[in-house]
Structures are given as C-alpha cells and as structure tokens.
Tab-separated table of C-alpha atoms in Angstrom:
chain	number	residue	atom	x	y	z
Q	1086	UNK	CA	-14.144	0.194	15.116
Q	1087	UNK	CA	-12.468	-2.067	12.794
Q	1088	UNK	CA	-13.903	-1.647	10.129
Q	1089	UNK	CA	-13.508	2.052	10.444
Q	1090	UNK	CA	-9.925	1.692	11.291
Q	1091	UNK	CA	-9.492	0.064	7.758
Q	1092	UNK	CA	-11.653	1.698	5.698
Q	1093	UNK	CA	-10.273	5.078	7.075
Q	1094	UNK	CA	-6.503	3.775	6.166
Q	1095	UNK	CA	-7.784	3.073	2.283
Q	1096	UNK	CA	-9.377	6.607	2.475
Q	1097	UNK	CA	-6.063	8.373	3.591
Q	1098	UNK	CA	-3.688	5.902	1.194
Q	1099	UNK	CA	-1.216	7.548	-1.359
Q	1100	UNK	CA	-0.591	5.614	-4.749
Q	1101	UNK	CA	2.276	3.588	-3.215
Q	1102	UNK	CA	-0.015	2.154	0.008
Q	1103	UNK	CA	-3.413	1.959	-2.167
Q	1104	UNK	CA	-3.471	-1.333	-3.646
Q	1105	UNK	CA	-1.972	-3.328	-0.582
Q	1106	UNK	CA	-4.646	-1.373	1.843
Q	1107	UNK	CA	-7.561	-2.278	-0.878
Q	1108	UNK	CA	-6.662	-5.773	-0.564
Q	1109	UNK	CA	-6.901	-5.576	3.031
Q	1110	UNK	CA	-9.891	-3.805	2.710
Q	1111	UNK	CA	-12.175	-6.191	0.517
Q	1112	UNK	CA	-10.955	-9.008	2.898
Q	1113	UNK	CA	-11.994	-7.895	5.822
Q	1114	UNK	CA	-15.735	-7.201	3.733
Q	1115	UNK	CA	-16.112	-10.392	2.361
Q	1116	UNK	CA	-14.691	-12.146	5.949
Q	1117	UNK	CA	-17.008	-10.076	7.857
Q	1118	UNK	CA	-20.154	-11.950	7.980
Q	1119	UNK	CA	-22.771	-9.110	9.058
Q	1120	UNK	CA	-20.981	-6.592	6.373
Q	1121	UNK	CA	-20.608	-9.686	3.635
Q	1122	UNK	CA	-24.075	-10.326	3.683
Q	1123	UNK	CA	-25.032	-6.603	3.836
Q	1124	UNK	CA	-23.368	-6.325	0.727
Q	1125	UNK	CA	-24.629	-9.676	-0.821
Q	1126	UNK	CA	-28.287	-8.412	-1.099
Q	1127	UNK	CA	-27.245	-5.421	-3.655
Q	1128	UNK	CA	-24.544	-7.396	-5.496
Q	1129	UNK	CA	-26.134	-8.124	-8.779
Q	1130	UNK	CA	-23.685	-9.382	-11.563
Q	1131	UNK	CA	-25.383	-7.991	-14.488
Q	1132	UNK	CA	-24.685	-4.298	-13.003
Q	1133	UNK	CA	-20.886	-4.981	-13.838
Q	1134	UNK	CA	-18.679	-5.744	-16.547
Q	1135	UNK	CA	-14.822	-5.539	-16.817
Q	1136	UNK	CA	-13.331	-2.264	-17.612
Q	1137	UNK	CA	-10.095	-1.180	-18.919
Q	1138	UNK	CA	-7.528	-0.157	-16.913
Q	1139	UNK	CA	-7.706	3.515	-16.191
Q	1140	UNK	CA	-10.914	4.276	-16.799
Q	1141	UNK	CA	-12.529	7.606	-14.778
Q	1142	UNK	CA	-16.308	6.923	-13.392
Q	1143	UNK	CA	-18.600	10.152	-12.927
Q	1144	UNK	CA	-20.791	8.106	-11.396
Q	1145	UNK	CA	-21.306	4.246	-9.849
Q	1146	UNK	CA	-24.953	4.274	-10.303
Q	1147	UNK	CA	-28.289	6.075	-9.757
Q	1148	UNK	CA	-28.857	4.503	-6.914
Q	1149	UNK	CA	-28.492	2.872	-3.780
Q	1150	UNK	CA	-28.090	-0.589	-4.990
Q	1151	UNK	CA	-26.543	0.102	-8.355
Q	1152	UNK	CA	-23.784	2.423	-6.450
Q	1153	UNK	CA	-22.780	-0.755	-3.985
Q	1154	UNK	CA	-23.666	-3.347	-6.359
Q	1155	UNK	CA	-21.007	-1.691	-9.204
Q	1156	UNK	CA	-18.838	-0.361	-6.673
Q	1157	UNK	CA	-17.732	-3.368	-4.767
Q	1158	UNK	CA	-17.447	-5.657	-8.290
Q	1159	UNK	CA	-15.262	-2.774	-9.487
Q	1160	UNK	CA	-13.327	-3.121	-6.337
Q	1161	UNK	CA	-13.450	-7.025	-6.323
Q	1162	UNK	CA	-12.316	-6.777	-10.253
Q	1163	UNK	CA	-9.496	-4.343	-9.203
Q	1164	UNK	CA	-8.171	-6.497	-6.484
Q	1165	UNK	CA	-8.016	-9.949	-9.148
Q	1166	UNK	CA	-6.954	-7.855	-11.799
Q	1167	UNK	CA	-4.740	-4.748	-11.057
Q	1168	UNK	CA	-1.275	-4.040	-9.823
Q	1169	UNK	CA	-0.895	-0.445	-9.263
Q	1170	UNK	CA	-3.620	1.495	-7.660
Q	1171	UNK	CA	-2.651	4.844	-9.630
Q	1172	UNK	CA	-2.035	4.063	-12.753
Q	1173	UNK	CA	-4.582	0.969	-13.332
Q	1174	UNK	CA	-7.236	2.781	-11.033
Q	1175	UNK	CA	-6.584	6.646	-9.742
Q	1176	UNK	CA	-4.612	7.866	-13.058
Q	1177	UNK	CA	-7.451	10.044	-15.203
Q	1178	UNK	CA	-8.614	11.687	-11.527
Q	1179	UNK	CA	-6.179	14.493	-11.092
Q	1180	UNK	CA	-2.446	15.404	-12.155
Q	1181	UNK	CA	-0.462	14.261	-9.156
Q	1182	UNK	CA	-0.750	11.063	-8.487
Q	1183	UNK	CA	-1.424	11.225	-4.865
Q	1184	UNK	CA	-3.907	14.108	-5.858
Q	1185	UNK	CA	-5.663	11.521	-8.255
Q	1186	UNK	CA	-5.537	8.457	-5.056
Q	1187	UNK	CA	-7.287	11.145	-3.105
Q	1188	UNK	CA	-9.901	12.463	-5.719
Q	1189	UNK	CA	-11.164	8.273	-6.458
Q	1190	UNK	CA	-10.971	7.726	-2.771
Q	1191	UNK	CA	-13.385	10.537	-2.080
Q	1192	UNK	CA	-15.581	9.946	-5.710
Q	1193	UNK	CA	-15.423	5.752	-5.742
Q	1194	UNK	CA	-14.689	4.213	-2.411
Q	1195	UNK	CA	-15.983	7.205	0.357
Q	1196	UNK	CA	-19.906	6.608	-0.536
Q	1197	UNK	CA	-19.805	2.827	-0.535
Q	1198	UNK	CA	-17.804	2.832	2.771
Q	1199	UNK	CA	-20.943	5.372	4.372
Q	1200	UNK	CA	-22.884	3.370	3.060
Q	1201	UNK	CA	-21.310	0.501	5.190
Q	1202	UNK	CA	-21.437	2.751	8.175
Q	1203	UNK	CA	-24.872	3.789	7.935
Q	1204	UNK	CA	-25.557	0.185	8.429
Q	1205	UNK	CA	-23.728	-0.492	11.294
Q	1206	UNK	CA	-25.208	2.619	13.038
Q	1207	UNK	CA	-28.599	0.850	12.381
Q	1208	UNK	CA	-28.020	-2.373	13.812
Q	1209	UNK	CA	-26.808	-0.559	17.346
Q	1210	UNK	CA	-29.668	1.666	16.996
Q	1211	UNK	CA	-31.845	-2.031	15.998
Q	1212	UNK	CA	-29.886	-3.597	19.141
Q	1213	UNK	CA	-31.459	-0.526	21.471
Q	1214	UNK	CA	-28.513	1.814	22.154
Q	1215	UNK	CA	-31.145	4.496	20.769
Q	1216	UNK	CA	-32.757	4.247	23.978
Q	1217	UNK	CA	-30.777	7.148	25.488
Q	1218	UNK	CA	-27.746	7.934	23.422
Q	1219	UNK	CA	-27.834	9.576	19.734
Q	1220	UNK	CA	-25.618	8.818	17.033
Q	1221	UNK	CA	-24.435	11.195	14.502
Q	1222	UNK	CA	-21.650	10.279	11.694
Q	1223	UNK	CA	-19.787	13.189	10.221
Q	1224	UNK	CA	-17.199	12.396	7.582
Q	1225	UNK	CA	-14.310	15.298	7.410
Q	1226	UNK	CA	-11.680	15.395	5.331
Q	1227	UNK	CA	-12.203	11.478	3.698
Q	1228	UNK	CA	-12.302	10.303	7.428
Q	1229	UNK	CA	-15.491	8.876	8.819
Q	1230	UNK	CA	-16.034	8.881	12.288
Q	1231	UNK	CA	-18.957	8.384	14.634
Q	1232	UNK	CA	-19.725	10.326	17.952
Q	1233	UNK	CA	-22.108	9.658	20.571
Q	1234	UNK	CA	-23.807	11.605	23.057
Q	1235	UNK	CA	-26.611	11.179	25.675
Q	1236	UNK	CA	-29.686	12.464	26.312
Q	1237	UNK	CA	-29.608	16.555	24.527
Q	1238	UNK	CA	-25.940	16.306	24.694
Q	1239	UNK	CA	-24.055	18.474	21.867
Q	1240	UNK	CA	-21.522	16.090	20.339
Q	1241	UNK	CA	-17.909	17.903	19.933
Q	1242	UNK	CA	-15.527	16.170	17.469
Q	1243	UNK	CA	-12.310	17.050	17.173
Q	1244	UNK	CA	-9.475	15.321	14.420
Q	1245	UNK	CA	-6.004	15.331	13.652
Q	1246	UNK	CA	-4.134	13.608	11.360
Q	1247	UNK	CA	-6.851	11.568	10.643
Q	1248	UNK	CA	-7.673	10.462	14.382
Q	1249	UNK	CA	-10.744	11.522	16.280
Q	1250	UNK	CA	-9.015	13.282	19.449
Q	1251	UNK	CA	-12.909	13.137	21.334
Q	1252	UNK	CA	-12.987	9.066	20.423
Q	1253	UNK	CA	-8.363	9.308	21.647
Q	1254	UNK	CA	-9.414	10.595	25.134
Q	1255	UNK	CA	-12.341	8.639	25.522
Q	1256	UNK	CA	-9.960	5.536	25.216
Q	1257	UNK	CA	-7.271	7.107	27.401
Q	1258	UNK	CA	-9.995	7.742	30.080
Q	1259	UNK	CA	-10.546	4.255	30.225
Q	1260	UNK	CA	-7.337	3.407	30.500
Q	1261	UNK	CA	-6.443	5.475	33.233
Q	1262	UNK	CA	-9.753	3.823	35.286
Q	1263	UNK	CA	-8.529	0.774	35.012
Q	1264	UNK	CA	-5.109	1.161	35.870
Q	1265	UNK	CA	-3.711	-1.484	38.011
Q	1266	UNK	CA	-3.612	-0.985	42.361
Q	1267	UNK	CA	-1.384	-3.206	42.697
Q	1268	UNK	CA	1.738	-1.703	40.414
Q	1269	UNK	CA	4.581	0.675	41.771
Q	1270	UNK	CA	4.700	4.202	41.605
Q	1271	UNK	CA	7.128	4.186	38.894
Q	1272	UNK	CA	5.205	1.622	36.663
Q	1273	UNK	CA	2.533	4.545	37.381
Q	1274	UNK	CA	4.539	7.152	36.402
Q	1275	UNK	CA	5.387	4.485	33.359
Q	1276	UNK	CA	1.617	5.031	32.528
Q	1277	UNK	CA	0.963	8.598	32.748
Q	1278	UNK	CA	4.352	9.542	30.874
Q	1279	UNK	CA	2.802	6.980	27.988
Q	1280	UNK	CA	-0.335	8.636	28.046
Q	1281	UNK	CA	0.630	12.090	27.659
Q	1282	UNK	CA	3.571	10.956	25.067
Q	1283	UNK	CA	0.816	9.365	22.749
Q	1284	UNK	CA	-1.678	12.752	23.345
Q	1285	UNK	CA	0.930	14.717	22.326
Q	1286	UNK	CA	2.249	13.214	19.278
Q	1287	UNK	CA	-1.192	12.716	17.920
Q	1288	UNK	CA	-2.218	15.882	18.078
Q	1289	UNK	CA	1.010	17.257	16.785
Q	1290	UNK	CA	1.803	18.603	13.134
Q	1291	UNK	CA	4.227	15.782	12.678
Q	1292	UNK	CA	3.654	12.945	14.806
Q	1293	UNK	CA	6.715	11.283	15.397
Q	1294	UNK	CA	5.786	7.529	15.283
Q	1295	UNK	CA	8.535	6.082	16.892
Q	1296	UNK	CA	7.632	8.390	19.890
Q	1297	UNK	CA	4.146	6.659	19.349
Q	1298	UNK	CA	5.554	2.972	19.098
Q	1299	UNK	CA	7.765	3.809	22.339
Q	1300	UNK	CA	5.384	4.906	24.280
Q	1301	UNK	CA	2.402	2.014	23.566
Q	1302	UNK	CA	5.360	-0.960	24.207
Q	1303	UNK	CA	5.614	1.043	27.610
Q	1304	UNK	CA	1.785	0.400	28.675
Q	1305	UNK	CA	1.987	-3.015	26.646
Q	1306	UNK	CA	4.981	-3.875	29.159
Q	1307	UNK	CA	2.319	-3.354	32.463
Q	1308	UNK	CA	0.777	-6.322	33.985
Q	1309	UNK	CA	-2.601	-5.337	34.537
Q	1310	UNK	CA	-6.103	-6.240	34.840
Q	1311	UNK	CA	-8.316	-7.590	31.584
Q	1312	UNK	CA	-9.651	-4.393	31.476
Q	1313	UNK	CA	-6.658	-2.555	31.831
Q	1314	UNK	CA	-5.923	-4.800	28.978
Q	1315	UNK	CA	-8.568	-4.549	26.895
Q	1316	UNK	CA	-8.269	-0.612	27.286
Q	1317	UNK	CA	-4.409	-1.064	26.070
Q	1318	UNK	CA	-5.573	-3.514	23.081
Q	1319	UNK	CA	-8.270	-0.950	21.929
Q	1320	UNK	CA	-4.993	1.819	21.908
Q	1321	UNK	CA	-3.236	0.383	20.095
Q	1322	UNK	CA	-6.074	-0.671	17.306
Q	1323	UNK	CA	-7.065	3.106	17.519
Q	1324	UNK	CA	-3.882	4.359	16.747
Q	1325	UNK	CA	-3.270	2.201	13.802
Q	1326	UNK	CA	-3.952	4.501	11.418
Q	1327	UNK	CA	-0.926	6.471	12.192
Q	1328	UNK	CA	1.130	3.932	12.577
C-alpha cells in the first residue's frame, strides 16, 4: 500500500510537484529492502550513461532488465542531477507542460513502477494468499491499483480522482467494525458524520480537502481500540493521495 500510495502520487504529479514527489519516490526504492534488492539484480551500470537535459526516450530498453536497469539509473541520474522535472525531464513529450509530466509519467516511470507491482503480487501469491483469493492489477488512467476477490468472485473496481472507491469502502468497513463500545452516542455520531463526509468528498468532482482534513482529525480525535486505530492510520495513508 505504500508503495502504491507513492508511486501513484509521482504518476498523477504536474511539473510543479514532479521533482519533489520523484525524490520521494527513489527513496522510498532504495530504503525499501525487498523492492531495493528487487531492483539491484537488473541494475547493470554499463546499460546507462548520462544524458542531456531534455532528452525524449521512445524506448528504455528491449527488455525486461534493460527497461528497469536504464530506467531507474535515469531516474537515480535525474534525482543527483536535475532541478525541474519539466523542463530538464518532461519538456520534448507534449506542448503543455503538464501534458508533457503526464505523457513521461505514462511512457518512462508507469512500466517500471508495474513492474514493481508485479513483484509484490508474487511474493503474496509466493507467501500463499493464492490459496483462495485471486489477484488481478488493472492500471487506469496512470493509477495502479490491485483488487482481490475469493474463490470465482468477479472483482468490481471503481476510481475517482485517482482513489480506488472498492479499496475506500473496504477501509471504511473496517473502521466501522471496530468502532469503540465504550464511546458516547455523540462521539458515534462523530464517526458516522466523518465517514460519510470523507465518502462524499472523494467521490465528488471537486473534493474539497479541507472537508477531507476536517473530517479525518474528527476520527483521529476518538479514543479507540488498536484496531480501531490501525483502521484510522490506514485512512488516512489511503487518502494521501488527495491530500
């Protein structure tokens, strides 16, 4: 879910957000140790060598291990090197300039970051969660996102503004199980009035963050259980990428 979070916030940048949200991005990949090493074992040096700034790629590579291997040392090179994510990186990709951010999002960074996800998927699948659930990954609109279902089940995804509404109620459903016995009826009230602030905001044309912000300090402000917690922490990770 993190990296997902990120990588979907890098996807979804304009040229004024793009370089700070690479940064963040090839931090958390070379911090993460399962995703670091991932990386490591396509990562050969003599695929790359320093480009000038501006410079439009048809292609990262024939395959598999050239496309990661080039991609993330162009992306490592970037980060050392650059300073402005549309002219240095996005400019020769389209007109507009958030047009161009969108176009090397979708060309450059999209296929290394499936590639990423891909591997996750097969270390749950490795860890046994393929014993009766099925994965698929569908990427819409520059936003990954993974669904499960069990047994035969047909998987229904839903997204708006770049957050999967199925994955939004599936954390609001836990939240709502776990809520506290022990609170009064107005702190429940506080929680259901939260709840249907957040699903309504999300799923609107315009979400209005501070409606957002408002409404997660609410359920951060109710003393709960460590699941109840948890369920809260998870929220507001979630809902990051709107925020």
């Amino acid at each position: 879910m993190e990296f997902r979070t990120i990588a979907n916030r890098l996807i979804t940048c304009n040229h004024q957000t793009g370089m700070a949200l690479l940064k963040k991005f090839m931090a958390y990949i070379d911090e993460n140790e399962i995703i670091s090493e991932y990386i490591k074992q396509y990562v050969n040096p003599d695929d790359f060598e320093p480009v000038e700034r501006g410079t439009c790629f048809s292609s990262m590579g024939d395959t598999k291990q050239e496309e990661i291997s080039y991609t993330y040392q162009y992306l490592k090179y970037a980060v050392e090197n650059y300073h402005n994510f549309y002219h240095d990186m996005a400019f020769r990709y389209a007109r507009e300039a958030n047009d161009a951010v969108k176009e090397f999002c979708n060309r450059i960074v999209l296929p290394f970051v499936n590639y990423i996800e891909g591997y996750l998927t097969e270390i749950g699948i490795q860890m046994g969660y393929d014993e009766d659930k099925k994965f698929m990954i569908n990427v819409n609109g520059g936003v990954a996102q993974v669904n499960v279902a069990n047994d035969n089940a047909i998987v229904h995804a839903t997204q708006s503004n770049g957050i999967d509404v199925t994955q939004l109620e599936n954390i609001i459903s836990d939240i709502m199980k776990h809520i506290p016995t022990d609170i009064t009826q107005e702190e429940q009230e506080q929680i259901s009035d939260s709840v249907e602030v957040i699903r309504a905001e999300v799923q609107s044309a315009s979400p209005r963050k501070g409606f957002i912000k408002t409404a997660l300090k609410g359920l951060q402000a109710i003393n709960g259980t460590a699941q109840f917690g948890a369920a809260i922490a998870t929220l507001v990770q979630f809902l990051g990428i709107v925020l």
